[in-house]
Coordinates of C-alpha atoms and ligand atoms in Angstrom, one line a residue:
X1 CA 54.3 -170.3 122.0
X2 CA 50.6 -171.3 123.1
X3 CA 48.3 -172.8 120.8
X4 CA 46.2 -169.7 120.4
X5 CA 49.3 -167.9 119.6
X6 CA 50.9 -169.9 116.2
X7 CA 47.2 -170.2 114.7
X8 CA 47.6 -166.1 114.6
X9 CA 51.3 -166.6 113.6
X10 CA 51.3 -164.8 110.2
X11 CA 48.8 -163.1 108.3
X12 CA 47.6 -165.4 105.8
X13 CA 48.7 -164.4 101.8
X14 CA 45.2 -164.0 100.4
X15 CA 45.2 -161.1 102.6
X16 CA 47.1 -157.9 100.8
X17 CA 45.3 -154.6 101.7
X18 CA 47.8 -152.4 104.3
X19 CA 44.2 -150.0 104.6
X20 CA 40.3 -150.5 105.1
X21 CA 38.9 -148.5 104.5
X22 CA 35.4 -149.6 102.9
X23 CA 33.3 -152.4 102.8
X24 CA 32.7 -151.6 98.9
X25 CA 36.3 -152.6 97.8
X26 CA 36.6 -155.6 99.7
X27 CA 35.7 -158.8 98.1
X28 CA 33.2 -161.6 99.8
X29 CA 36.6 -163.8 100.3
X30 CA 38.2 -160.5 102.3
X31 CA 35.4 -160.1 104.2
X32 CA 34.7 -163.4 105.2
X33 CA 38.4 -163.7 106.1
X34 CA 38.1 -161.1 108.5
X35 CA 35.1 -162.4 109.8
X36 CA 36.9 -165.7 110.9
X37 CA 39.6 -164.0 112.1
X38 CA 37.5 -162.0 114.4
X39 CA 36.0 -165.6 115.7
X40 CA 39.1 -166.7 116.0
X41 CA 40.4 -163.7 118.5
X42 CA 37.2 -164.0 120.3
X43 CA 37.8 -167.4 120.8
X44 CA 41.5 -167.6 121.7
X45 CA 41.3 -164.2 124.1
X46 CA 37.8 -165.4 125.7
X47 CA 35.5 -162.6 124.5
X48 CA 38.6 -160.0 124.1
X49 CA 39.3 -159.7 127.3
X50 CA 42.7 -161.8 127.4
X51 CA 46.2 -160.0 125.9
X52 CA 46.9 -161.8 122.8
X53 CA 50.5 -160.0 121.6
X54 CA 50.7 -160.1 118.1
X55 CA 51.4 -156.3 117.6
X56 CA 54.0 -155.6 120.5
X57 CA 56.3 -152.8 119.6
X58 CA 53.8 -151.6 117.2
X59 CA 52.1 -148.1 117.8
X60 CA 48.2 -147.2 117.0
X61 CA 47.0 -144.0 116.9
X62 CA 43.0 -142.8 117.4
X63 CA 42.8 -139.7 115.2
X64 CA 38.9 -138.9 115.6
X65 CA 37.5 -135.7 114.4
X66 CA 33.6 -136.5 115.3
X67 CA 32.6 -137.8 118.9
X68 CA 32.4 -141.7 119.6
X69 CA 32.1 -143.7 122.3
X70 CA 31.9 -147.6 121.1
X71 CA 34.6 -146.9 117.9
X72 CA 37.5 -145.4 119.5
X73 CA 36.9 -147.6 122.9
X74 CA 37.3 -150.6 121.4
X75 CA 39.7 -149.5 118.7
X76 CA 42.1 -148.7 122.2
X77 CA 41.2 -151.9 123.6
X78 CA 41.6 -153.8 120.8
X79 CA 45.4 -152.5 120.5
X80 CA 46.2 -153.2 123.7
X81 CA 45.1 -156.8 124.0
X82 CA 47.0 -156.9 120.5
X83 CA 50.0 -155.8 122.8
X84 CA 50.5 -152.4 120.8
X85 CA 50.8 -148.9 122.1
X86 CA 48.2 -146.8 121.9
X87 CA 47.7 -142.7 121.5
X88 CA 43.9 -141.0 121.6
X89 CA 44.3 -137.8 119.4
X90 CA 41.8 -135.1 120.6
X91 CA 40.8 -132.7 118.0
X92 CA 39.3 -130.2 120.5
X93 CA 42.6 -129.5 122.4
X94 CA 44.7 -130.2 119.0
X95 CA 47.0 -127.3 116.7
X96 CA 44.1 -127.7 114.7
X97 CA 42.3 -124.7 116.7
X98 CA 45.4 -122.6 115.2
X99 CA 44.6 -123.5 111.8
X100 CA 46.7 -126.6 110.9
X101 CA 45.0 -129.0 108.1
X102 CA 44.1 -132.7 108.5
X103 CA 46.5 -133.5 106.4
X104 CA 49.4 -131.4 108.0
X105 CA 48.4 -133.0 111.4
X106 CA 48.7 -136.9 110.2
X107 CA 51.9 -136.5 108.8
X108 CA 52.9 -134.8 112.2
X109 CA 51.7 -137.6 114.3
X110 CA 53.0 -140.3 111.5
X111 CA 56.6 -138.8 111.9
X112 CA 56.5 -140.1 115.1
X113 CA 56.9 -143.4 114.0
X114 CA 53.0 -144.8 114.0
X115 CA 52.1 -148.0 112.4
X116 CA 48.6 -147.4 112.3
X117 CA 46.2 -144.5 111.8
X118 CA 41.9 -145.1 112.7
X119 CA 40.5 -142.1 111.5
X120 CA 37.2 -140.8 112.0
X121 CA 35.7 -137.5 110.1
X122 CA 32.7 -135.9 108.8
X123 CA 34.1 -135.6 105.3
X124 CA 33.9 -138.4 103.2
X125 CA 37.0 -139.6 101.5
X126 CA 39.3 -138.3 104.6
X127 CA 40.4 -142.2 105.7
X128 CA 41.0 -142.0 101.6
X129 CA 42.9 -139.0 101.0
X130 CA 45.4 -140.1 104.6
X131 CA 45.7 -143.6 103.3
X132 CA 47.3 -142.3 99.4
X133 CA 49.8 -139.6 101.3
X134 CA 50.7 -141.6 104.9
X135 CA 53.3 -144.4 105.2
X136 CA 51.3 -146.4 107.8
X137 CA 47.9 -148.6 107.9
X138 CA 45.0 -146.7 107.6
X139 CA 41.4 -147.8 109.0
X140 CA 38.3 -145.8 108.4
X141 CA 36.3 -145.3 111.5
X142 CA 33.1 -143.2 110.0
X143 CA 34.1 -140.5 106.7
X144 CA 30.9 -138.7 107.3
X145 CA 27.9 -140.7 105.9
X146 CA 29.8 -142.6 103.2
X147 CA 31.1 -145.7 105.5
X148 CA 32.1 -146.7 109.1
X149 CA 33.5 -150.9 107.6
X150 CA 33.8 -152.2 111.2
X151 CA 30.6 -151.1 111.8
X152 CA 29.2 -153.1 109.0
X153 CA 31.5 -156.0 109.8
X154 CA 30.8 -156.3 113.3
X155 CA 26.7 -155.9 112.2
X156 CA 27.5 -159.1 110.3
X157 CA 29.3 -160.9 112.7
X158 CA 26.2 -160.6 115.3
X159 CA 24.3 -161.9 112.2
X160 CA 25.7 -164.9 111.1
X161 CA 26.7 -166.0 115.0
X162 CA 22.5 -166.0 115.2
X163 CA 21.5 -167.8 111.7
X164 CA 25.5 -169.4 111.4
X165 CA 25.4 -167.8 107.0
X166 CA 24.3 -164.6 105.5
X167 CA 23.4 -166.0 102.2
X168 CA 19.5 -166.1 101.8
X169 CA 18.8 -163.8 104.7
X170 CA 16.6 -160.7 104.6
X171 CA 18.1 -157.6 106.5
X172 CA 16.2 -154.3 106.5
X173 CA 18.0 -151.0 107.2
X174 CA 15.4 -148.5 108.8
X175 CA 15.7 -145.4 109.3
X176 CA 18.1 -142.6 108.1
X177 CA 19.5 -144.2 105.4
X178 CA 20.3 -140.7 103.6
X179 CA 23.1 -140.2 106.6
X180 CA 23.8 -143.4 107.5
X181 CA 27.4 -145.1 107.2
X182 CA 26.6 -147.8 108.6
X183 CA 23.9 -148.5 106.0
X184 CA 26.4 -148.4 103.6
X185 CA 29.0 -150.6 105.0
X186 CA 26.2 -153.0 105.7
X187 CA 24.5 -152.7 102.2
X188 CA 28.1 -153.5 100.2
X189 CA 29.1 -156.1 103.3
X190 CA 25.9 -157.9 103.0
X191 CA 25.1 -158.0 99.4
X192 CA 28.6 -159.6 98.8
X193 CA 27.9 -162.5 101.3
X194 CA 24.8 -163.2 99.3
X195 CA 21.7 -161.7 101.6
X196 CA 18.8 -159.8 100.3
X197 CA 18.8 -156.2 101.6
X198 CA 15.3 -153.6 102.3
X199 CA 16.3 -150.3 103.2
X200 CA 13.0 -148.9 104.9
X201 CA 12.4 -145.2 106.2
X202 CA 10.5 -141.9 105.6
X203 CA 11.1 -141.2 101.4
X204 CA 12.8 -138.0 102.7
X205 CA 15.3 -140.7 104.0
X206 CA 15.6 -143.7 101.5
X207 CA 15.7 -142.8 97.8
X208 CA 14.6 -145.4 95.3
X209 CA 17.9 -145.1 93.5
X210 CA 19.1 -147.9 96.0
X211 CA 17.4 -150.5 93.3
X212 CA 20.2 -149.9 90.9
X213 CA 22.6 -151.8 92.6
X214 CA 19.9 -154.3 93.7
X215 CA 18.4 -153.2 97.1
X216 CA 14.4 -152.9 97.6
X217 CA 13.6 -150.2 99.4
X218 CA 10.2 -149.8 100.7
X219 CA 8.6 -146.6 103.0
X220 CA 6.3 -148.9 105.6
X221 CA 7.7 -150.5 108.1
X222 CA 4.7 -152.8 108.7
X223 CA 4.7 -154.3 105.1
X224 CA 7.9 -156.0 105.3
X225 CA 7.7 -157.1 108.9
X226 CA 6.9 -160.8 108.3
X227 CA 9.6 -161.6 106.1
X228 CA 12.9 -160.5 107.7
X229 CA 15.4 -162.2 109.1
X230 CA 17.1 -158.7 110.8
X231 CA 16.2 -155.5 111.3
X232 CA 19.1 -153.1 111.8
X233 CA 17.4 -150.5 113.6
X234 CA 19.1 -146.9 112.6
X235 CA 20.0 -143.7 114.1
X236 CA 18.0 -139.9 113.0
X237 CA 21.3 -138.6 112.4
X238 CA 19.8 -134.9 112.9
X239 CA 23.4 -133.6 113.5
X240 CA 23.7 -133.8 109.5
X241 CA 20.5 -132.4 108.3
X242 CA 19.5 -129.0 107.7
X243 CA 15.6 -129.6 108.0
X244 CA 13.7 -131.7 109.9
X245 CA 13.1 -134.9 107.5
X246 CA 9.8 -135.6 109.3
X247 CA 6.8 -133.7 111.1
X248 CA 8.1 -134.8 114.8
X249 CA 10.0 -137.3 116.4
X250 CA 6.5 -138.7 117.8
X251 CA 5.4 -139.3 114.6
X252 CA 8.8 -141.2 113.3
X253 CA 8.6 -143.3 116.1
X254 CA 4.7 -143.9 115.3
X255 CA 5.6 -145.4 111.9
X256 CA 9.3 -146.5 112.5
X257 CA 10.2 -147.3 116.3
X258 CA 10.2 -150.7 116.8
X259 CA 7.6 -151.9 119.7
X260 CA 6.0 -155.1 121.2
X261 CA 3.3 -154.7 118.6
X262 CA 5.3 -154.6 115.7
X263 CA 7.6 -157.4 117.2
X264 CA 4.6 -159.6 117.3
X265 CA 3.8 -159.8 113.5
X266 CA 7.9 -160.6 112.9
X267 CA 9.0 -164.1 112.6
X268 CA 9.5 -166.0 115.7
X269 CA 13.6 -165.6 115.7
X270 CA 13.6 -162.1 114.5
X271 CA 17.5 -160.7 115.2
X272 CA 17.1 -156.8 116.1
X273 CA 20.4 -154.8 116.0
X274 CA 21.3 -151.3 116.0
X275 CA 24.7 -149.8 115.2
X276 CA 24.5 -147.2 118.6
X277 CA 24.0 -145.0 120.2
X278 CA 20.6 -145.5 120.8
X279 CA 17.6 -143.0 121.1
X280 CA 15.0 -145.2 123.3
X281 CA 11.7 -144.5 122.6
X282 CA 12.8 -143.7 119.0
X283 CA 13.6 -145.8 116.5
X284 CA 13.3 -149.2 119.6
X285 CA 11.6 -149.2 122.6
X286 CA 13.5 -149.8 126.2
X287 CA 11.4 -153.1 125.9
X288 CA 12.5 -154.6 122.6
X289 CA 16.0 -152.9 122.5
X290 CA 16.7 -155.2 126.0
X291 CA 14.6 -158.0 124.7
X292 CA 15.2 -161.4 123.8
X293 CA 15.7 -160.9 120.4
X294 CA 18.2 -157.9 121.0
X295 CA 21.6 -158.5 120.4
X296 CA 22.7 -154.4 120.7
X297 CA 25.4 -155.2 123.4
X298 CA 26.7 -158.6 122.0
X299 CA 27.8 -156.2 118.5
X300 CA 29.7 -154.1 120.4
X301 CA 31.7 -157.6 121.9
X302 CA 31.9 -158.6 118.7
X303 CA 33.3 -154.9 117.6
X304 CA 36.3 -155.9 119.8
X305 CA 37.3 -158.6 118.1
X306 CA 36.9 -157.5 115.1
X307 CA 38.8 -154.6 115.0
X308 CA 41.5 -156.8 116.8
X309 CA 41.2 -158.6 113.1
X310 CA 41.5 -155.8 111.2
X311 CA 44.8 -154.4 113.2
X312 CA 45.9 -157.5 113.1
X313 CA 45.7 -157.8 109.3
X314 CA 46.3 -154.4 108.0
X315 CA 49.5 -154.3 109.9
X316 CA 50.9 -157.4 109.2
X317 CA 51.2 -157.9 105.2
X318 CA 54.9 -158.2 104.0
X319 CA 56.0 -155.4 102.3
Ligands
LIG1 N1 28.3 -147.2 116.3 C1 29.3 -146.2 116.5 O1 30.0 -145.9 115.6 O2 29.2 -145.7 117.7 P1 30.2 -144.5 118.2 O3 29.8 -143.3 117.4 O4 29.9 -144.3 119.7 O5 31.6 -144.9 117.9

């Protein structure tokens, strides 16, 4: 066995969840576990890109409801270089045109001898409801705007590889924080490792109510630009709003997109991050999403390995 191998030999005791399925439950011990972990296969599979078969004979299953392009990739890749098999469940071309309920269609696929489940779907609580009637692991890939956890924990990842801790840092949200999953993973995720968090957008977008559980939220962009350590630049998710939350787009990007100018009264080694996809000219510009201080493709690297982690771990507690 190579050296790489034994240090992944067995999942360590202090980890017991078979699930993830939210950033919320986990503790700052949990998450910082996974976060090493994640280090750890990045390290020992050089970026993700080396087979590292800890989960041969295992089988995972993609069951996404909503479109993705980053999430399901990497949950496939990540698999694979884990050694497992690996199915891509369509909804569009599924039984579930003739009727057949989420639920009905797990179990289905479960039967067929699955050790893992990553589910994505607009209804929050669906990873939830699976995980309390399935057998096997299951991962929450996005329930609607209520969390997307290896979102928030490969946000983090970027984070602390820049500054090396979370605790101390300022991270502002902005954007649609109303919609956002992300937001929330990052919110719980960050708050637990001890960083102050700003959620910043139009006030049809950020309600105020986020300073009960001790995040400022603010509605200009260029008032809290010299004090943050991150800006985690998010989405208009106009896919899950009935009105328009704003005038235009022009003028969102006029008080929220991120440009040279506003990157100029940041500090000096401002990290700028952004869950994807992208709308360029939106909330970044071409400019400053490629920039220096960018590191939009080195998340999704990091999203490799740690969902590599998080198969890793959910499947491999005794019991
Ligand atoms: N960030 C993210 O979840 O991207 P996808 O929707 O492409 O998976």
């Amino acid at each position: 066995m190579s050296i790489e191998l034994a240090e992944f030999e067995a999942v360590p005791r202090s980890w017991t969840r078979r699930h993830l399925l939210g950033l919320e439950e986990l503790s700052a011990e949990e998450i910082t576990l996974i976060l090493d972990k994640a280090e750890m296969f990045r390290e020992a599979t050089a970026g993700a890109s080396k087979k590292i078969p800890l989960l041969t004979g295992k089988t995972c299953v993609n069951l996404f409801f909503e479109n993705s392009t980053r999430t399901r990739t990497s949950f496939s890749l990540a698999a694979r270089r884990l050694g497992a098999d690996t199915i891509d469940f369509s909804a569009s071309t599924s039984s579930l045109s003739k009727g057949e309920m989420v639920i009905d269609t797990a179990k289905n696929i479960e039967a067929m001898r699955v050790d893992a489940m990553v589910v994505r779907h607009r209804t929050p609580g669906t990873p939830h409801l699976l995980a309390q009637n399935l057998d096997c692991s299951v991962i929450n890939a996005g329930d609607g705007p209520h969390e997307h956890p290896t979102q928030g924990l490969l946000d983090i990842m970027t984070i602390r590889q820049r500054f090396g801790h979370i605790d101390g840092l300022t991270v502002a949200l902005v954007g649609d924080i109303a919609h956002s999953r992300t937001a929330r993973s990052n919110i719980w995720g960050l708050k637990k490792l001890g960083a102050h968090v700003i959620v910043c957008g139009p006030s049809t977008l950020v309600s105020p109510r986020w300073e009960e559980v001790g995040v400022e939220y603010c509605y200009k962009l260029d008032d809290i630009l010299s004090r943050v350590d991150v800006l985690n630049l998010l989405r208009i998710q106009f896919e899950r709003q009935y009105s328009r939350p704003f005038p235009s787009v022009r003028e969102y990007a006029h008080l929220y997109g991120m440009d040279r100018q506003r990157l100029a009264k940041t500090k000096g080694n401002i990290l700028i991050i952004a869950p994807g996809p992208i709308n360029r000219g939106v909330e970044v510009t071409p400019d400053v999403g490629d920039g220096p201080h960018s590191a939009i493709l080195q998340q999704v690297s990091n999203g490799l390995a740690v969902r590599m982690a998080v198969l890793w771990l959910v499947t491999g507690i005794e019991g």
